[in-house]
PDB file of C-alpha atoms in Angstrom:
ATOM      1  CA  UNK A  28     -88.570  87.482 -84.274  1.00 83.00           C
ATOM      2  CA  UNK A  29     -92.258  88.896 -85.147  1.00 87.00           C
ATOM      3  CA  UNK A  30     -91.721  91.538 -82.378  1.00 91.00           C
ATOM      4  CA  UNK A  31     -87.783  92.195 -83.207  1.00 90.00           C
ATOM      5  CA  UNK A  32     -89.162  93.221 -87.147  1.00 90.00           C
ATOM      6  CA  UNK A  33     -91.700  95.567 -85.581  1.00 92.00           C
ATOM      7  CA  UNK A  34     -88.559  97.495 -83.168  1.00 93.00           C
ATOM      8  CA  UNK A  35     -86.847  97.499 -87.093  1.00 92.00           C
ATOM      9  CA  UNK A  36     -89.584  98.736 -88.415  1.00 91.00           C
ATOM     10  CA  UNK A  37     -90.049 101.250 -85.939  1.00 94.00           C
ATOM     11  CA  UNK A  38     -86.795 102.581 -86.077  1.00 93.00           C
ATOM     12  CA  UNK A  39     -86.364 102.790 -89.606  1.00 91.00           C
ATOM     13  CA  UNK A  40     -89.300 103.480 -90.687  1.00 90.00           C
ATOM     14  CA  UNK A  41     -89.377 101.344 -93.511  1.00 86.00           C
ATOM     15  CA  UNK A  42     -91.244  98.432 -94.122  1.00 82.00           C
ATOM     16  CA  UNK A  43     -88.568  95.657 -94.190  1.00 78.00           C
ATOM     17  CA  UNK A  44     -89.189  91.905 -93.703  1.00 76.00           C
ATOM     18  CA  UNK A  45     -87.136  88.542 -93.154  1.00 75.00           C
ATOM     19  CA  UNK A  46     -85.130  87.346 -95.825  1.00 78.00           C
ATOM     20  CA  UNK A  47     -84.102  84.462 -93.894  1.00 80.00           C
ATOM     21  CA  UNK A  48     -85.316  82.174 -90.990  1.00 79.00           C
ATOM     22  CA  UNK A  49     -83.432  79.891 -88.647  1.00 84.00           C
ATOM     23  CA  UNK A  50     -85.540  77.546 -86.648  1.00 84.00           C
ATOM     24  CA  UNK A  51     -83.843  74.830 -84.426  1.00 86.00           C
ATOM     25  CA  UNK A  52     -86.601  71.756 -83.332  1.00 87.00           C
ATOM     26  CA  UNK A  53     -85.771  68.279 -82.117  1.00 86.00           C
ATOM     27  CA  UNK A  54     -82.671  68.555 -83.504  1.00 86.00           C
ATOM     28  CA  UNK A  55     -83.396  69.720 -86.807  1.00 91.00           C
ATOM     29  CA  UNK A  56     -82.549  73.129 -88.444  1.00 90.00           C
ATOM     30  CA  UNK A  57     -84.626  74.686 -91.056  1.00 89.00           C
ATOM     31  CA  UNK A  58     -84.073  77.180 -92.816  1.00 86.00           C
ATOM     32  CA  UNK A  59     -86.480  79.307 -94.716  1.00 82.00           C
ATOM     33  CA  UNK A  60     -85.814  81.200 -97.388  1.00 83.00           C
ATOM     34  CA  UNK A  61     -88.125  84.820 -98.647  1.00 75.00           C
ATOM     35  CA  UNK A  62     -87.958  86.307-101.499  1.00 75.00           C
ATOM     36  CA  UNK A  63     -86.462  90.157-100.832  1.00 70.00           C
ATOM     37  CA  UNK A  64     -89.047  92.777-101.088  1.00 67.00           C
ATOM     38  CA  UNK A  65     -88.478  96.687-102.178  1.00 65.00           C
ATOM     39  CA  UNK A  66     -87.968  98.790 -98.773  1.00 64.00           C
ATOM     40  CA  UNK A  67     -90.898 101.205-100.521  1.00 64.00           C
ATOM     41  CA  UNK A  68     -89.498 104.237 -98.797  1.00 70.00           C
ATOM     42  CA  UNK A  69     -91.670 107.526 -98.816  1.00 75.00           C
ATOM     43  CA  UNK A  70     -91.234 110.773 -97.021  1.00 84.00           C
ATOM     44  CA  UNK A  71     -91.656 109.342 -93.542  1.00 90.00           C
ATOM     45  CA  UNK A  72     -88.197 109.596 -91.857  1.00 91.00           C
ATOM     46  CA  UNK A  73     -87.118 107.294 -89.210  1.00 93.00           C
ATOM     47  CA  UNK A  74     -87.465 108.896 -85.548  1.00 94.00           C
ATOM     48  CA  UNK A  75     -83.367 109.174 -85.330  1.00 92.00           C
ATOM     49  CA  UNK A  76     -81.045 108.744 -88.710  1.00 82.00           C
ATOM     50  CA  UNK A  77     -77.738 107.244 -87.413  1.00 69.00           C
ATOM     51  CA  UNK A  78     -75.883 107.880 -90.455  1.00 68.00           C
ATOM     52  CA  UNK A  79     -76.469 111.083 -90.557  1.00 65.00           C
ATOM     53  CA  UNK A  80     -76.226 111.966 -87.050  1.00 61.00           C
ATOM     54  CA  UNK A  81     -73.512 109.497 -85.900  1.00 73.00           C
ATOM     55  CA  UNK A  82     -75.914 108.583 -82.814  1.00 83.00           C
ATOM     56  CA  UNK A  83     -75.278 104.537 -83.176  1.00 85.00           C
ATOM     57  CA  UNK A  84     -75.208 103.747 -80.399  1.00 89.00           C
ATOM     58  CA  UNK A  85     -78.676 105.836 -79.139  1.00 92.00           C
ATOM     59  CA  UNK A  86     -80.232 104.095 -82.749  1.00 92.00           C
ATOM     60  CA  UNK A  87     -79.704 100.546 -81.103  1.00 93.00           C
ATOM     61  CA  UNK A  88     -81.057 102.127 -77.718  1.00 94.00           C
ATOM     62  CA  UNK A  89     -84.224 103.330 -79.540  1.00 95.00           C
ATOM     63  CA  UNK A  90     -84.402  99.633 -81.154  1.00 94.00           C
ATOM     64  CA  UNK A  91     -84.022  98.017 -77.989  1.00 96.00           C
ATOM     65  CA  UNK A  92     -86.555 100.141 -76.085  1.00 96.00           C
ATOM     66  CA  UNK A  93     -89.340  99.490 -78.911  1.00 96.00           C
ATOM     67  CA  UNK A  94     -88.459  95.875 -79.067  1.00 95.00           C
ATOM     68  CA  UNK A  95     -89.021  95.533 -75.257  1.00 95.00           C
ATOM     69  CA  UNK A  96     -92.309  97.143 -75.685  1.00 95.00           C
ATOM     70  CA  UNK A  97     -93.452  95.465 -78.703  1.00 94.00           C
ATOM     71  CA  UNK A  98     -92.784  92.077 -76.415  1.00 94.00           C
ATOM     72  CA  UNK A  99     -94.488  93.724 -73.305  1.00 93.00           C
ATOM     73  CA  UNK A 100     -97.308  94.411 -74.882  1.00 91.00           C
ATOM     74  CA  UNK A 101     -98.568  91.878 -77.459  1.00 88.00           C
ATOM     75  CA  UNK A 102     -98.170  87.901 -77.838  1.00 84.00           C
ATOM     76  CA  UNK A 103     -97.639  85.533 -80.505  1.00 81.00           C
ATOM     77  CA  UNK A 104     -97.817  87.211 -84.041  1.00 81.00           C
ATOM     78  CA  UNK A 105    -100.600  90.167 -82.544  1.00 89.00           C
ATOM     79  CA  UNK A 106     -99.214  93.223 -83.712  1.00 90.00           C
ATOM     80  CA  UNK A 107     -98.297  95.600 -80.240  1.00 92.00           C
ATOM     81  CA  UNK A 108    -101.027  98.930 -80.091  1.00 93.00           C
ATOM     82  CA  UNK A 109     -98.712 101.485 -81.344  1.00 94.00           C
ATOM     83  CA  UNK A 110     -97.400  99.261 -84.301  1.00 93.00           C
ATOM     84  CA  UNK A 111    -100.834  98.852 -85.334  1.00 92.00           C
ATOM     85  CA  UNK A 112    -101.678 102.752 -85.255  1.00 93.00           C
ATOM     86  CA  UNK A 113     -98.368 103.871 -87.233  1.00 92.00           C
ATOM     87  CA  UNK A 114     -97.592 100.714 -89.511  1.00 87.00           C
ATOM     88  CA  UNK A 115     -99.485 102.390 -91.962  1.00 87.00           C
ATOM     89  CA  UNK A 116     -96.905 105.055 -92.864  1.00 89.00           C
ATOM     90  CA  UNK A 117     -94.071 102.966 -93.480  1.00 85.00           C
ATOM     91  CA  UNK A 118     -94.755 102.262 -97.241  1.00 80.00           C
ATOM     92  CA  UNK A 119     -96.327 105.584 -98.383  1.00 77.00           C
ATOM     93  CA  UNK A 120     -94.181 105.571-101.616  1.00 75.00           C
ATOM     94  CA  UNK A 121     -95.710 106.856-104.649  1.00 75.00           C
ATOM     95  CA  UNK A 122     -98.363 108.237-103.462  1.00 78.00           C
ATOM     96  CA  UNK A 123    -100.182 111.421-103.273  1.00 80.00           C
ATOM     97  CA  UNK A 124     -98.646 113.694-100.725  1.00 82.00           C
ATOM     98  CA  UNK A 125    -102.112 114.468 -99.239  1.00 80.00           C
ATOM     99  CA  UNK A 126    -102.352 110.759 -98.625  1.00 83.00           C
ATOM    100  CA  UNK A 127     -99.597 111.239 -96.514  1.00 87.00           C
ATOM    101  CA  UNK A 128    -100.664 114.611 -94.760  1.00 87.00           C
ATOM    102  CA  UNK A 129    -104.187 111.950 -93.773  1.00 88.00           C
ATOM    103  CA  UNK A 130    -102.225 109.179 -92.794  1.00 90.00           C
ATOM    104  CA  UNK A 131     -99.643 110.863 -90.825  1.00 92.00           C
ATOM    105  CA  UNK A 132    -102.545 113.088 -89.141  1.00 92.00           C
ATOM    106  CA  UNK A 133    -104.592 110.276 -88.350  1.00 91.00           C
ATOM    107  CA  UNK A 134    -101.534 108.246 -87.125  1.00 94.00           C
ATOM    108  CA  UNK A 135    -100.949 111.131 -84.559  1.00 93.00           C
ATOM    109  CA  UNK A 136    -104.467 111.207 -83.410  1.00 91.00           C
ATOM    110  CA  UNK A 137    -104.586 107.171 -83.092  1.00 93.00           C
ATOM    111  CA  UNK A 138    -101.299 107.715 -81.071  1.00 94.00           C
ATOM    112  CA  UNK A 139    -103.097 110.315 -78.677  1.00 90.00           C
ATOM    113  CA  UNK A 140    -105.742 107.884 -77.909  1.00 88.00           C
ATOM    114  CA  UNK A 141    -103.391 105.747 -75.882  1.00 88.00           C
ATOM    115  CA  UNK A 142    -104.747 104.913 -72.296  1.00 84.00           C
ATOM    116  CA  UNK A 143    -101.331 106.593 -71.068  1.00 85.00           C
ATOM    117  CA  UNK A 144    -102.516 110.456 -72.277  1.00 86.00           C
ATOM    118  CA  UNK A 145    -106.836 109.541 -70.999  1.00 80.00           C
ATOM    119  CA  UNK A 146    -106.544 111.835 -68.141  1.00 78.00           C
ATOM    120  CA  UNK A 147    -105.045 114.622 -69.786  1.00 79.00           C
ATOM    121  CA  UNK A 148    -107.471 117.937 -70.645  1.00 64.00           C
ATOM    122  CA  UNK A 149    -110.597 116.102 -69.175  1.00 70.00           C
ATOM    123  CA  UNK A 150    -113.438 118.640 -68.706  1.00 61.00           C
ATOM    124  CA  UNK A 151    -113.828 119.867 -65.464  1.00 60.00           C
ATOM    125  CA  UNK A 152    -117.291 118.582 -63.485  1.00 64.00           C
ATOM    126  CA  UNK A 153    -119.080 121.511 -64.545  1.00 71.00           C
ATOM    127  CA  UNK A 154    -118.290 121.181 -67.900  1.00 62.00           C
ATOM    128  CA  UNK A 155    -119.516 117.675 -67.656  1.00 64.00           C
ATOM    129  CA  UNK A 156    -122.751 118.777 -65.751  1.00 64.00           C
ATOM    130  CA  UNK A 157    -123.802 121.554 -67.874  1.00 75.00           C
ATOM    131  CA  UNK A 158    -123.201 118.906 -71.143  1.00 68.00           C
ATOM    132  CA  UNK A 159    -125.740 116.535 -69.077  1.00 70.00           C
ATOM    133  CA  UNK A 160    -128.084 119.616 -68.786  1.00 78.00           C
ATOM    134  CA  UNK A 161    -127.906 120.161 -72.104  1.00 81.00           C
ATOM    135  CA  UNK A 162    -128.760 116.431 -72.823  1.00 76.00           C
ATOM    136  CA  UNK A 163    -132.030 116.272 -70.777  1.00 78.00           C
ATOM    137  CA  UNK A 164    -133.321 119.285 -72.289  1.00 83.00           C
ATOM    138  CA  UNK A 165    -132.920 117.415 -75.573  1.00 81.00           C
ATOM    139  CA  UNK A 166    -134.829 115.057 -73.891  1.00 79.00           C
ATOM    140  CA  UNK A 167    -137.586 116.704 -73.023  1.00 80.00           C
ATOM    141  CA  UNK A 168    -138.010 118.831 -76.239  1.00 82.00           C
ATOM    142  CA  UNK A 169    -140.619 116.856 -77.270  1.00 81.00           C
ATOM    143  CA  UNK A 170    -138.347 116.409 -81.125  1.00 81.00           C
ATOM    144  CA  UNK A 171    -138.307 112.789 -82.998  1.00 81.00           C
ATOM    145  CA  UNK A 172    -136.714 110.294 -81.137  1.00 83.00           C
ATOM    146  CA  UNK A 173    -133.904 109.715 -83.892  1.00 83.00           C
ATOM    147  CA  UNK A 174    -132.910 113.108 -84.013  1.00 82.00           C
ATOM    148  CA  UNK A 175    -132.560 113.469 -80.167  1.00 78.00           C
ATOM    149  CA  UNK A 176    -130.273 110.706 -80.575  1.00 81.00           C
ATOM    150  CA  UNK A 177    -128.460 112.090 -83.136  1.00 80.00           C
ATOM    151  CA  UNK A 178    -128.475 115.441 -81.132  1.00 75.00           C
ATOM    152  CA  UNK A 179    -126.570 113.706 -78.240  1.00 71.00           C
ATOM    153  CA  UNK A 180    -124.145 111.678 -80.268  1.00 77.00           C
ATOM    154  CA  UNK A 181    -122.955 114.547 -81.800  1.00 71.00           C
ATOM    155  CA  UNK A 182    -122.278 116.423 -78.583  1.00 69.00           C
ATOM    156  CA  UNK A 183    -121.007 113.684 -76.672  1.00 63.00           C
ATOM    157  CA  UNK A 184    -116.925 113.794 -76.936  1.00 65.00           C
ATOM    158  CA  UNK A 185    -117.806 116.960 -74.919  1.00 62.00           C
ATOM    159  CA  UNK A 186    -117.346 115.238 -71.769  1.00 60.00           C
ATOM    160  CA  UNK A 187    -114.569 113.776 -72.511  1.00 63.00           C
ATOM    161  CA  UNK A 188    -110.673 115.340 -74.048  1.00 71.00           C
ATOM    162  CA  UNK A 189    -110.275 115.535 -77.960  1.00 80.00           C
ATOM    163  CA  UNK A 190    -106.961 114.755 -79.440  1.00 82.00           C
ATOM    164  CA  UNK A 191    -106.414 117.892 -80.158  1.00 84.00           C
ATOM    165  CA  UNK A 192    -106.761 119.410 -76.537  1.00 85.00           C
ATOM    166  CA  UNK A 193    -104.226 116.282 -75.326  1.00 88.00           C
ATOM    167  CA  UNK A 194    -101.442 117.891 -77.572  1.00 89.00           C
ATOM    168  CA  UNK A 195    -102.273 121.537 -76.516  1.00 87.00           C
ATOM    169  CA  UNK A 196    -101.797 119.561 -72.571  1.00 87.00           C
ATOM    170  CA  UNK A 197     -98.022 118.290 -73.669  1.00 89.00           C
ATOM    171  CA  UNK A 198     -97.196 121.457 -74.880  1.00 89.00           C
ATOM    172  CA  UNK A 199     -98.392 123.010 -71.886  1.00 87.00           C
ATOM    173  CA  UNK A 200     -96.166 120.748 -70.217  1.00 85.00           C
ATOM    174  CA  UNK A 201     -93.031 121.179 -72.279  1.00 86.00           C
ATOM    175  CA  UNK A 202     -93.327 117.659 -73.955  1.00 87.00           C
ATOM    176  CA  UNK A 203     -94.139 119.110 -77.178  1.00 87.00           C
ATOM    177  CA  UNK A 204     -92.397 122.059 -78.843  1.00 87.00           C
ATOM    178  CA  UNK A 205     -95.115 125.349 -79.054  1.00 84.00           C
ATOM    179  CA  UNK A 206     -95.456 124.527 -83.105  1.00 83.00           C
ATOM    180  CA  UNK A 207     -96.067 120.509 -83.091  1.00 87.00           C
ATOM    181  CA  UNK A 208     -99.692 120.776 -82.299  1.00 88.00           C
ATOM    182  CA  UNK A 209    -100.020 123.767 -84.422  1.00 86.00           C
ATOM    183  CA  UNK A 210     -98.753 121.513 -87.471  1.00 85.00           C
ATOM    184  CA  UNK A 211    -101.017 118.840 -86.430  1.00 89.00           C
ATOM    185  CA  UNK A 212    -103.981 121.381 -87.112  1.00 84.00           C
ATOM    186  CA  UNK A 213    -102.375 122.497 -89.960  1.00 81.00           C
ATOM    187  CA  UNK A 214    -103.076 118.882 -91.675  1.00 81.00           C
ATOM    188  CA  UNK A 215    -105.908 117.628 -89.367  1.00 71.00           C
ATOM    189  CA  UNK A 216    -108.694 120.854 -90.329  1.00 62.00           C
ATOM    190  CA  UNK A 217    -108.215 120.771 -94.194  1.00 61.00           C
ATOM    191  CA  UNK A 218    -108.632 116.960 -94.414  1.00 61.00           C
ATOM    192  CA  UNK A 219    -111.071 117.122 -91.914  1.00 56.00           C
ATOM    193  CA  UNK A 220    -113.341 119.312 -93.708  1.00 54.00           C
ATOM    194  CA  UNK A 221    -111.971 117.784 -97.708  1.00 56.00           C
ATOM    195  CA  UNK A 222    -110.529 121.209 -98.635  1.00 54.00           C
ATOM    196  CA  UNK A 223    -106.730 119.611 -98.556  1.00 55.00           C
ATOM    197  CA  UNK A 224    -105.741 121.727-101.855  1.00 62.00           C
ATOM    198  CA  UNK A 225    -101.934 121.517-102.725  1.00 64.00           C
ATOM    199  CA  UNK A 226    -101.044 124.915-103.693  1.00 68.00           C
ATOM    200  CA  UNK A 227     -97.519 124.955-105.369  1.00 71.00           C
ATOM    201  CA  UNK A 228     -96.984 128.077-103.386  1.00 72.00           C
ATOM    202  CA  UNK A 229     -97.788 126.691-100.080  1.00 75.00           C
ATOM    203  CA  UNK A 230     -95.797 123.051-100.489  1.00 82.00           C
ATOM    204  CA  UNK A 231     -93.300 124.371 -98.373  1.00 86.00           C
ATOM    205  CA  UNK A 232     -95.639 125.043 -95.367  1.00 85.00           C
ATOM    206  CA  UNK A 233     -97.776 121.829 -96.186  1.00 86.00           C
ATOM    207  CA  UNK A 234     -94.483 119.382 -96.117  1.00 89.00           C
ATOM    208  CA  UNK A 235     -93.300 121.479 -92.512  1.00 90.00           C
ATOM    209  CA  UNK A 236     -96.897 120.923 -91.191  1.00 90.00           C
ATOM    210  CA  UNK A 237     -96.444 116.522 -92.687  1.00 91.00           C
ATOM    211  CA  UNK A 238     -92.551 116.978 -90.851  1.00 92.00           C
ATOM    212  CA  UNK A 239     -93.954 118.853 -87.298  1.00 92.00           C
ATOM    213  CA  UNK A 240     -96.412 116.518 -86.854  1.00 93.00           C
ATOM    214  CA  UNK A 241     -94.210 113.079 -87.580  1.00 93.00           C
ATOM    215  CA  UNK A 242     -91.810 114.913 -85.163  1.00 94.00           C
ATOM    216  CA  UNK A 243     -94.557 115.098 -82.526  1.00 93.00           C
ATOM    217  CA  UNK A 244     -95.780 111.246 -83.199  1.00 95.00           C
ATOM    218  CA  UNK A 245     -92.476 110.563 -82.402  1.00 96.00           C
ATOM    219  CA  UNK A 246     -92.336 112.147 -79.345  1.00 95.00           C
ATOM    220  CA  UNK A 247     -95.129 110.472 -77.952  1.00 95.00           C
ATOM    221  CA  UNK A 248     -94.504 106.954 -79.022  1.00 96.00           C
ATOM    222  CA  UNK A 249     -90.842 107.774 -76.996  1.00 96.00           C
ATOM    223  CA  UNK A 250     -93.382 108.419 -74.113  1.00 93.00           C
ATOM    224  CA  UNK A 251     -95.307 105.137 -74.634  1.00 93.00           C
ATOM    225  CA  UNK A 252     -91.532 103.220 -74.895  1.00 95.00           C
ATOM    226  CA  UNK A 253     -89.836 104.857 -72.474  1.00 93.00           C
ATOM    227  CA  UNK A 254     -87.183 106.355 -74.612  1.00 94.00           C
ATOM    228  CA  UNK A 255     -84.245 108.888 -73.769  1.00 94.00           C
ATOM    229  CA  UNK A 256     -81.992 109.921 -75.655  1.00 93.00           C
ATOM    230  CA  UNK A 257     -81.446 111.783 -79.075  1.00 94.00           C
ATOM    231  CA  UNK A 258     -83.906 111.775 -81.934  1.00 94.00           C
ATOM    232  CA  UNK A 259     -83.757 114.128 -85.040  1.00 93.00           C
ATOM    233  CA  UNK A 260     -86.365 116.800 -84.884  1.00 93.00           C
ATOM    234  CA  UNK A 261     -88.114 117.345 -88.241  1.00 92.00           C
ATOM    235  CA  UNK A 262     -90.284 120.154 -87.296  1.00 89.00           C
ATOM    236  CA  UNK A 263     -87.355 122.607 -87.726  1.00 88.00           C
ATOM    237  CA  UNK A 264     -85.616 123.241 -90.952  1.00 89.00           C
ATOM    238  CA  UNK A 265     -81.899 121.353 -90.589  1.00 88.00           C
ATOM    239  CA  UNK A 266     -83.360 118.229 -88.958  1.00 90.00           C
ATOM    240  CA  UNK A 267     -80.962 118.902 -86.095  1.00 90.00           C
ATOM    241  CA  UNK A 268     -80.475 116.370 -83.619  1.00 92.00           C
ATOM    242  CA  UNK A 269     -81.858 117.004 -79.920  1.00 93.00           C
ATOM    243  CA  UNK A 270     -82.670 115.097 -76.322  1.00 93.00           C
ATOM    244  CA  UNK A 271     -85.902 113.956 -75.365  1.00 92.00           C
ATOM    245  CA  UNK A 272     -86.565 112.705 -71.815  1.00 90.00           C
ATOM    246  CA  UNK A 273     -89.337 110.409 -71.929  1.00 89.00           C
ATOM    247  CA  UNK A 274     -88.924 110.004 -68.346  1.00 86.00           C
ATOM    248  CA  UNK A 275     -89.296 113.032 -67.206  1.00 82.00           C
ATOM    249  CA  UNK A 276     -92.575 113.273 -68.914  1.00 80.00           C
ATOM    250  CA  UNK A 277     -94.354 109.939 -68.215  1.00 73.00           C
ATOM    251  CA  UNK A 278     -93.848 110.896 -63.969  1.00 70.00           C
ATOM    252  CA  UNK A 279     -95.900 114.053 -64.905  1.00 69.00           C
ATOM    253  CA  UNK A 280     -98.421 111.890 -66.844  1.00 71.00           C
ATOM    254  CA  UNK A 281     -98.712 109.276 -64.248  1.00 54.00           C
ATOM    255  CA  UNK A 282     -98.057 105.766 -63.335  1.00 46.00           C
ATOM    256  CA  UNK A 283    -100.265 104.476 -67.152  1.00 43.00           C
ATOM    257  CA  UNK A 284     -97.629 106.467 -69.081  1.00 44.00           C
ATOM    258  CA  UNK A 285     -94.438 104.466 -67.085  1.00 41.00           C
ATOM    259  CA  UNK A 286     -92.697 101.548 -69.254  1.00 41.00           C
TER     260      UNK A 286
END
């Protein structure tokens, strides 16, 4: 049941919980009994609105897809990895909507970091041997030791891809629409560098960049899943409803990205 609340979860992106539990043991049935909580929606949308769309039927496909991975990849009550890296958004209600531009930004990046995306954008062995040039002329500057250490932390996710070059990949590669990533950055610089500033003017283009980039977490987690089928795309104004073939995509991304 644990893993069946995180597919409901998923696809409704709201933070509901058991109101009732059957258990059946040695012949006895208990029954427990919760106390209902508030569904504490917020502005995160779920990845495909039935009601609104009148895709039913896909809704209990999406369910069933993220149920079957939720059991695949976790036991017992341990959260599965993607659950763990998006649960966060599901009750941001009532609060600041630059708390949700982070959240949903970091929730992307989290997303990105999955073993299934590792070999996309990975420096070429150049890149990676002039970055280990680089590093043993720190060396042999002669500087305090701390600092060289400091030196080569700070230049050492250049041998390896950044989130950001992973989405630029699925875009490259038709996975992602040619904005998605470009709303990602959108959020991801300002609250990178603490200049997030809500300017009543730009609210529009701030809640498009929060809606491109939930649109885009979608897509991937449909990757992870292995979901086809409809979802409703957020990044355009209308929230129409459109295909996504997440199997298409996972045989370009190899056999880690195949559910």
């Amino acid at each position: 049941q644990d893993k069946l609340l995180e597919a409901v979860r998923f696809a409704t992106a709201t933070m509901v919980s058991c109101v009732m539990l059957e258990t059946m043991h040695g012949g006895t049935r208990t029954l427990e009994l919760f106390k209902a909580r508030p569904s504490n929606k917020g502005l995160i949308q779920p990845p495909l609105n039935p009601r609104s769309s009148g895709e039913a039927e896909a809704f209990f496909n999406l369910l069933d897809r993220y149920y079957r991975y939720a059991c695949s990849a976790a036991t017992g009550d341990e959260l599965a990895p993607i659950t763990k890296r998006i649960a966060g958004l599901y009750s941001l209600k009532d609060v600041w909507i630059d708390t949700t531009a982070l959240m949903v930004s970091v929730a992307v990046e989290a997303v990105a970091s999955d073993s299934a995306f590792a070999k996309l954008a990975t420096p070429s062995q150049a890149t990676k041997d002039g970055v280990d040039t680089i590093f043993e002329a720190i060396r042999k500057s002669g500087a305090d030791t701390t600092l060289i250490e400091r030196a080569i932390s700070s230049m050492g996710t250049m041998k390896s891809s950044r989130a950001v070059d992973k989405l630029f990949a699925l875009e490259a590669m038709g996975v992602l629409a040619a904005s998605e990533p470009t709303n990602w950055k959108g959020l991801r610089n300002p609250i990178a560098h603490g200049s997030l500033r809500i300017d009543p003017k730009a609210l529009q283009d701030l809640l498009d960049n929060i809606y491109g980039s939930m649109t885009m977490l979608y897509k991937l987690v449909f990757i992870l899943i292995g979901y086809d089928g409809p979802y409703s795309d957020y990044s355009q104004h209308g929230w129409h409803i459109k295909t996504f073939d997440a199997s298409a995509f996972a045989g370009k991304l190899g056999p880690a990205a195949k559910t």
